[in-house]
CSV table of C-alpha atoms in Angstrom, one decimal:
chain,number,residue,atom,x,y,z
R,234,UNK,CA,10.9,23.6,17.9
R,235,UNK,CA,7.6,22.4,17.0
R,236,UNK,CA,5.2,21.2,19.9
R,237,UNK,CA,3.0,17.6,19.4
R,238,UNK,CA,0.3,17.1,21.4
R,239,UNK,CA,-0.4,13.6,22.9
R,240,UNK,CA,-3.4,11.8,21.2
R,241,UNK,CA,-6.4,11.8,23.7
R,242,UNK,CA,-6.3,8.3,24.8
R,243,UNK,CA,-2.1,7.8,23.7
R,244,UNK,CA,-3.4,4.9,22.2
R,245,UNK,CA,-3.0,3.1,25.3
R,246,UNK,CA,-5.7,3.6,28.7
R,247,UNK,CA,-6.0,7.5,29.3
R,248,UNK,CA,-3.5,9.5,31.8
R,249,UNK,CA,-0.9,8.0,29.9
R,250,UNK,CA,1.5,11.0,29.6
R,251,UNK,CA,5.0,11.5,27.5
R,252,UNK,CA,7.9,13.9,27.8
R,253,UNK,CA,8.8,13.9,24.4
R,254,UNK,CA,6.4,15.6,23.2
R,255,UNK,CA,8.8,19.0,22.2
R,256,UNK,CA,10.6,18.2,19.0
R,257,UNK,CA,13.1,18.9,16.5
R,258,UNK,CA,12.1,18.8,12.9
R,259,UNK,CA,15.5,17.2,11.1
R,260,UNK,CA,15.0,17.0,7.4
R,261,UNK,CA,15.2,13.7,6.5
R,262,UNK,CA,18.4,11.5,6.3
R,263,UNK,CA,17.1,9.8,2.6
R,264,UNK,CA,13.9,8.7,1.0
R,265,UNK,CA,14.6,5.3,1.5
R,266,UNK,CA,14.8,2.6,4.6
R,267,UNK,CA,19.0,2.0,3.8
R,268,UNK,CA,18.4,-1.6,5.5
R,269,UNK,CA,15.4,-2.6,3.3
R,270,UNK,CA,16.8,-1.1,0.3
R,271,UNK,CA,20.5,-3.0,1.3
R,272,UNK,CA,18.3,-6.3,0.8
R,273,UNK,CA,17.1,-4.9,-2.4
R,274,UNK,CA,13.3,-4.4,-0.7
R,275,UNK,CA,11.4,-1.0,-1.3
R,276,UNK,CA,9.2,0.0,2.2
R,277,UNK,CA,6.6,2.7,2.0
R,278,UNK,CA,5.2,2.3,5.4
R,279,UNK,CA,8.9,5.0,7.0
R,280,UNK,CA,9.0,6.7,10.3
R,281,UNK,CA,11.5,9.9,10.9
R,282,UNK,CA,13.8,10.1,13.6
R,283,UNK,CA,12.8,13.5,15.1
R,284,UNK,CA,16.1,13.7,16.5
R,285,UNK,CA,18.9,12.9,14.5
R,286,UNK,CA,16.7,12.4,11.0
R,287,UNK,CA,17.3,8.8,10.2
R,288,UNK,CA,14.5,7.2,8.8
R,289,UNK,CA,13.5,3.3,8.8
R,290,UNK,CA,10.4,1.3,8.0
R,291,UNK,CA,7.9,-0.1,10.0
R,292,UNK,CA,5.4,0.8,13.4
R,293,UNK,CA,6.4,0.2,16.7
R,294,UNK,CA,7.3,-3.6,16.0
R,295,UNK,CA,10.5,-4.6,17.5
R,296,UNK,CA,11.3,-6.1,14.4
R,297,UNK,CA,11.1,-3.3,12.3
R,298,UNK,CA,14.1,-1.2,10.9
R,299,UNK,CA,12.9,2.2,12.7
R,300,UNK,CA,12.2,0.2,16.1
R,301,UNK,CA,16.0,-1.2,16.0
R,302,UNK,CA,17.3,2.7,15.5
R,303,UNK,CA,15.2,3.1,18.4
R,304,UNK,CA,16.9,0.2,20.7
R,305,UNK,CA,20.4,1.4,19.0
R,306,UNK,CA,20.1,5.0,19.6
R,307,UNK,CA,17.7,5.2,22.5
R,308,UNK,CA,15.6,8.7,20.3
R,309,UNK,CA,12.6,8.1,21.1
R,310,UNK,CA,10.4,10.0,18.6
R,311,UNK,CA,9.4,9.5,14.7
R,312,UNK,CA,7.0,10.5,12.7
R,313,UNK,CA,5.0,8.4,9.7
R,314,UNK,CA,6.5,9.9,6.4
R,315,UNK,CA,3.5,8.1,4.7
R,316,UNK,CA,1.2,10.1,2.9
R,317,UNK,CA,-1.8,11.6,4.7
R,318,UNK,CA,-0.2,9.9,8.1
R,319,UNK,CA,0.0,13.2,10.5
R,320,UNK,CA,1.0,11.5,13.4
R,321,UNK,CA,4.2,10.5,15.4
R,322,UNK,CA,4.8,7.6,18.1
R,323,UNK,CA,7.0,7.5,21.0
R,324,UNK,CA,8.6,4.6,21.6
R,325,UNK,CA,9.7,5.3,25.1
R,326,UNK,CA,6.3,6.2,26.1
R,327,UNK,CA,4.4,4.0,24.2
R,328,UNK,CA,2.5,6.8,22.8
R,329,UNK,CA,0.6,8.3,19.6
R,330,UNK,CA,1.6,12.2,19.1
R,331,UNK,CA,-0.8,13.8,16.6
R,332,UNK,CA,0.5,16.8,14.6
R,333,UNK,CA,1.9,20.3,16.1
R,334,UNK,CA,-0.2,22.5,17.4
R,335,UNK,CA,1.9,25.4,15.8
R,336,UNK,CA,-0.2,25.0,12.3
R,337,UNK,CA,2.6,22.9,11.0
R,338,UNK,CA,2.4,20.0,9.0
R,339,UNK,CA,4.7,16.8,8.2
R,340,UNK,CA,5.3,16.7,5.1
R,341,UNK,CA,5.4,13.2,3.3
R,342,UNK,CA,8.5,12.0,1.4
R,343,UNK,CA,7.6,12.3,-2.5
R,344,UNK,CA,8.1,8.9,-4.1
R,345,UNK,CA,10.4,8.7,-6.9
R,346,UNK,CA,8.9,8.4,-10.8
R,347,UNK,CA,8.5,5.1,-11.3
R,348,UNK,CA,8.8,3.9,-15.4
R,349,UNK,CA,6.6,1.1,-16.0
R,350,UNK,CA,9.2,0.3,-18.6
R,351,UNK,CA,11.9,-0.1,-16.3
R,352,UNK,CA,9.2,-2.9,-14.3
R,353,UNK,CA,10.3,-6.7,-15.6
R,354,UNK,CA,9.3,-9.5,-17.3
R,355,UNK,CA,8.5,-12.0,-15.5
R,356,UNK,CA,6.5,-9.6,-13.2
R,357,UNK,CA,8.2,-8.2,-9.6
R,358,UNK,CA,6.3,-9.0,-6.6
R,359,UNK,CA,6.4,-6.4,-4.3
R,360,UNK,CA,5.1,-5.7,-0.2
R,361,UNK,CA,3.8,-2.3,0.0
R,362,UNK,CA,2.8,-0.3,3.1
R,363,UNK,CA,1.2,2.4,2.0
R,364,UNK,CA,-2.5,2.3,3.3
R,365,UNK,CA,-5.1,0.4,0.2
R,366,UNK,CA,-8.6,0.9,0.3
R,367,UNK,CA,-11.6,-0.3,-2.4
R,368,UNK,CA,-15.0,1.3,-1.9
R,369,UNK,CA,-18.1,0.6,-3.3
R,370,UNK,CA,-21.9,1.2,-3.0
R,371,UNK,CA,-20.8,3.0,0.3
R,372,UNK,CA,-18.9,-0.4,1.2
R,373,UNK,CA,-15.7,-0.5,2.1
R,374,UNK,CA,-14.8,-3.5,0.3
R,375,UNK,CA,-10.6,-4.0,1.0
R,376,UNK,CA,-8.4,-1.9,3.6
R,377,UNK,CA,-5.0,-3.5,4.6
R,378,UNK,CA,-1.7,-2.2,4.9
R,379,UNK,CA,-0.6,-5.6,3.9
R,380,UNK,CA,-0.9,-5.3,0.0
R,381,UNK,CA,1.1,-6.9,-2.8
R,382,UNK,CA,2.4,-5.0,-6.1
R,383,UNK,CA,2.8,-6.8,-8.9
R,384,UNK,CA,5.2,-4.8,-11.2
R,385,UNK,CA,5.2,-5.8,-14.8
R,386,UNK,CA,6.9,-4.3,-17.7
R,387,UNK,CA,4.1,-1.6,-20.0
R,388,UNK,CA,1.4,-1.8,-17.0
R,389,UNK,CA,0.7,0.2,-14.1
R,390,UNK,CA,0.9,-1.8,-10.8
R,391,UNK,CA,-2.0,-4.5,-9.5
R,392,UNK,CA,-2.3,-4.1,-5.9
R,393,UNK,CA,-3.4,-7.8,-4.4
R,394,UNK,CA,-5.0,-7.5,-0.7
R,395,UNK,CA,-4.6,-10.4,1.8
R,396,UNK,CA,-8.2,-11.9,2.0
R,397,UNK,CA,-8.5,-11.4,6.0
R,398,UNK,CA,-8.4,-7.6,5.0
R,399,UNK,CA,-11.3,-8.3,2.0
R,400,UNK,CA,-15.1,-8.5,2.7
R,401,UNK,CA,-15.0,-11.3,1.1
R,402,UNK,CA,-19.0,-12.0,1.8
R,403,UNK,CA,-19.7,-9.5,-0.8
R,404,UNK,CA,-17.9,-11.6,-3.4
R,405,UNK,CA,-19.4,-14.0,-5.5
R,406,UNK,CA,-17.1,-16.5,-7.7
R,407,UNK,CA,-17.6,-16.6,-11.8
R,408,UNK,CA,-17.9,-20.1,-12.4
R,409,UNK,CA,-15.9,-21.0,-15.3
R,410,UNK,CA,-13.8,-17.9,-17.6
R,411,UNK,CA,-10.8,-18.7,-16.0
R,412,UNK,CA,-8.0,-17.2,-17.7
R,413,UNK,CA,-4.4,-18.0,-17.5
R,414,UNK,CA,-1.3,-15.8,-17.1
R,415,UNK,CA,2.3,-17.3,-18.2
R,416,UNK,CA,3.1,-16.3,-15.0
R,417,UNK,CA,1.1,-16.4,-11.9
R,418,UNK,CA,-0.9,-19.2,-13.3
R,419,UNK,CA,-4.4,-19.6,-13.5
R,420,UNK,CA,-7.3,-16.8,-12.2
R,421,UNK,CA,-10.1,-17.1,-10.5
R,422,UNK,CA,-12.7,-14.0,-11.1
R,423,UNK,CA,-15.5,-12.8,-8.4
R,424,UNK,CA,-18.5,-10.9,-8.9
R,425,UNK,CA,-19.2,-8.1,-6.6
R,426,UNK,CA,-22.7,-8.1,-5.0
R,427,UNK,CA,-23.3,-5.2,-3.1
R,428,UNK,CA,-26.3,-2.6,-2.0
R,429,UNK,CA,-28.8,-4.6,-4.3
R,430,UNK,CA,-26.5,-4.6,-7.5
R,431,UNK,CA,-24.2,-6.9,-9.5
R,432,UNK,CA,-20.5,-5.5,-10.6
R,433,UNK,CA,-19.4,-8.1,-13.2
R,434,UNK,CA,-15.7,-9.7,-12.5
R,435,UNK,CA,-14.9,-6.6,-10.4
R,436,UNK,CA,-12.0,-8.3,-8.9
R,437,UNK,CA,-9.9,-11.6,-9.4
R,438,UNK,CA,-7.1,-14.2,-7.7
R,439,UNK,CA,-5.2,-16.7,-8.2
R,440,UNK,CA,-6.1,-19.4,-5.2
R,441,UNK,CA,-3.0,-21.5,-6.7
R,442,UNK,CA,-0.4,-19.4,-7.9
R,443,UNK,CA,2.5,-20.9,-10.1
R,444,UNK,CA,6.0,-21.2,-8.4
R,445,UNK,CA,7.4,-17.9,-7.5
R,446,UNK,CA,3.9,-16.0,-7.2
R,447,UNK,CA,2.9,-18.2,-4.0
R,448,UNK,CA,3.2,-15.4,-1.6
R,449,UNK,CA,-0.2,-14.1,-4.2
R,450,UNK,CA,-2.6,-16.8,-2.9
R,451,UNK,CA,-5.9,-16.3,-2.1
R,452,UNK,CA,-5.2,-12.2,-2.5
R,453,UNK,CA,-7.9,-10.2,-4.0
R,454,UNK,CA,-7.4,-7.7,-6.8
R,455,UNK,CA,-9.5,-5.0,-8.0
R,456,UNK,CA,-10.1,-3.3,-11.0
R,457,UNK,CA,-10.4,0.1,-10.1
R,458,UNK,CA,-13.3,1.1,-13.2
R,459,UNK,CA,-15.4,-1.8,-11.8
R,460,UNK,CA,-15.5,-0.4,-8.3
R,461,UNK,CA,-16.2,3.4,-7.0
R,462,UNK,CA,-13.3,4.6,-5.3
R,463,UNK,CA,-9.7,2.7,-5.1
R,464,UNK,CA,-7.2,4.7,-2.9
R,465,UNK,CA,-3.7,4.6,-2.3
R,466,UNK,CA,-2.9,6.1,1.2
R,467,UNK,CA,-5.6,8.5,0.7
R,468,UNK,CA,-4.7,9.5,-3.0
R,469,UNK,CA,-7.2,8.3,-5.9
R,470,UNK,CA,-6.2,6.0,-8.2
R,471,UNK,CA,-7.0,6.0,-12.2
R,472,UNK,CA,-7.6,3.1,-14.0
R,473,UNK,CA,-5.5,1.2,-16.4
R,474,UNK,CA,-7.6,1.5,-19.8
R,475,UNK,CA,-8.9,-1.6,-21.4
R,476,UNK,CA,-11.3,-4.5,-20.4
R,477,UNK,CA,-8.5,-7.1,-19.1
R,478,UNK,CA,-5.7,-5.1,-17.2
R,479,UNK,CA,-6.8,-3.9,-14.0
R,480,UNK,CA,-3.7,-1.8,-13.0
R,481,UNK,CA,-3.9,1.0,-10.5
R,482,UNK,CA,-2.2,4.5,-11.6
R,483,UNK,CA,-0.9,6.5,-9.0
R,484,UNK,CA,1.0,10.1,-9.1
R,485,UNK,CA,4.7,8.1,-8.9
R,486,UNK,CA,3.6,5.9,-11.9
R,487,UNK,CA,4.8,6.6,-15.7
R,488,UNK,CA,3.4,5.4,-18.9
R,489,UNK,CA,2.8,5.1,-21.6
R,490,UNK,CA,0.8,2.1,-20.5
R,491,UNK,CA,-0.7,-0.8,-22.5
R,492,UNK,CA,-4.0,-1.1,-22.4
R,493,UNK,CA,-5.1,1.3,-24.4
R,494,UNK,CA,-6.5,0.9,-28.6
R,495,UNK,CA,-3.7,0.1,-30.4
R,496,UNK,CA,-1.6,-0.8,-27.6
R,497,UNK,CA,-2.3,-4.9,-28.1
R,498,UNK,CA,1.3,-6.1,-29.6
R,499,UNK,CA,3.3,-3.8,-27.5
């Protein structure tokens, strides 16, 4: 069985110790957290049972659905599934466990295709764990594990960050331009000021979202070709083509996507 090795400091004061620390590797029980998905919720942000393979959503938080298999089953290891997350976390020992010593990896769970076709009309608001990050000029401009997806039928996702995780000193507001979607209501753009330079309208939000979209005030979206580096849990996002769409394409996202010459009256 593979062997983890207890983060320096445990994330906790150091001499902290943990007896979990040999492992099995079960593959795991689904792709999917069965009590999010119940609800009809998608969670990114899944943690492995190293013991018996079920896998559930969330950290260490008593609330989440990993943390109550925990408290049910009393196994007291699981490891992130997320993308470029190597590390596990005892919840006995209150612990971090970085990856085996023995060379081997964990190995992510691949998300499903995702159509943008099959998206609807009006737009899906969605939470979404995976780790988002916007760089620019050698900024880090966003990083939250708190973003929202917008899903919308012909366009890759927008991912909107909760302002507390935006440097939202480098952002300057476009007075007037609004525009409005039949949707979410009326936007607010920003210009990006950063390193001595202007980005024009880099990034939007909608401070008073229309009834349904409320959960989307205040949070900051980016348009990826207006910035230097968007990433999804460490993976690089492509930009939705076009001057007015700012959605994000990752590796799970299908097109074809509007946007693009000749795509106007789709």
């Amino acid at each position: 069985m593979p062997v983890w090795t207890l983060r320096p400091d445990g994330g906790r004061p150091s001499g902290r110790g943990c007896a979990h620390t040999l492992t099995a590797d079960p593959a795991p029980a689904g792709t999917a957290c069965p009590a999010c998905a119940a609800r009809g919720r998608t969670r990114s942000d899944l943690l492995l049972c190293l013991t018996c393979g079920h896998v559930g959503c969330g950290d260490s938080s008593p609330g989440a659905h990993a943390h109550a298999h925990f408290a049910a089953s009393g196994h007291p290891v699981a490891r992130s599934l997320s993308s470029g997350q190597d590390w596990a976390w005892c919840y006995e020992d209150e612990v971090y466990l970085d990856p085996p010593h023995d060379g081997r990896r964990p190995c992510p769970v691949e998300r499903p295709p995702e159509s943008v076709w099959d998206y609807p009309r009006p737009p899906a608001l969605r939470e979404d764990g995976r780790r988002v990050r916007v760089e620019c000029a050698g900024e880090v401009l966003a990083d939250t594990r708190r973003a929202l997806r917008v899903l919308e039928t012909s366009h890759p996702p927008v991912f909107y960050v909760p302002p507390a995780d935006v440097r939202m000193d480098l952002l300057r507001p476009v007075p007037g331009g609004r525009t409005r979607c039949e949707w979410k209501g009326w936007a607010q753009y920003w210009d990006l000021a950063v390193a001595g330079e202007v980005r024009e309208r880099a990034a939007w939000s909608y401070p008073h979202p229309d009834p349904g979209y409320e959960l989307l005030a205040g949070c900051v979206a980016f348009y990826p070709s207006r910035v230097d580096r968007c990433t999804v849990d460490g993976e690089e996002v492509g930009a939705q083509e076009g001057d007015f769409y700012g959605g994000w394409i990752t590796a799970e996202v299908r097109g074809p996507f509007k946007g693009a010459p000749g795509t106007l009256m789709w």
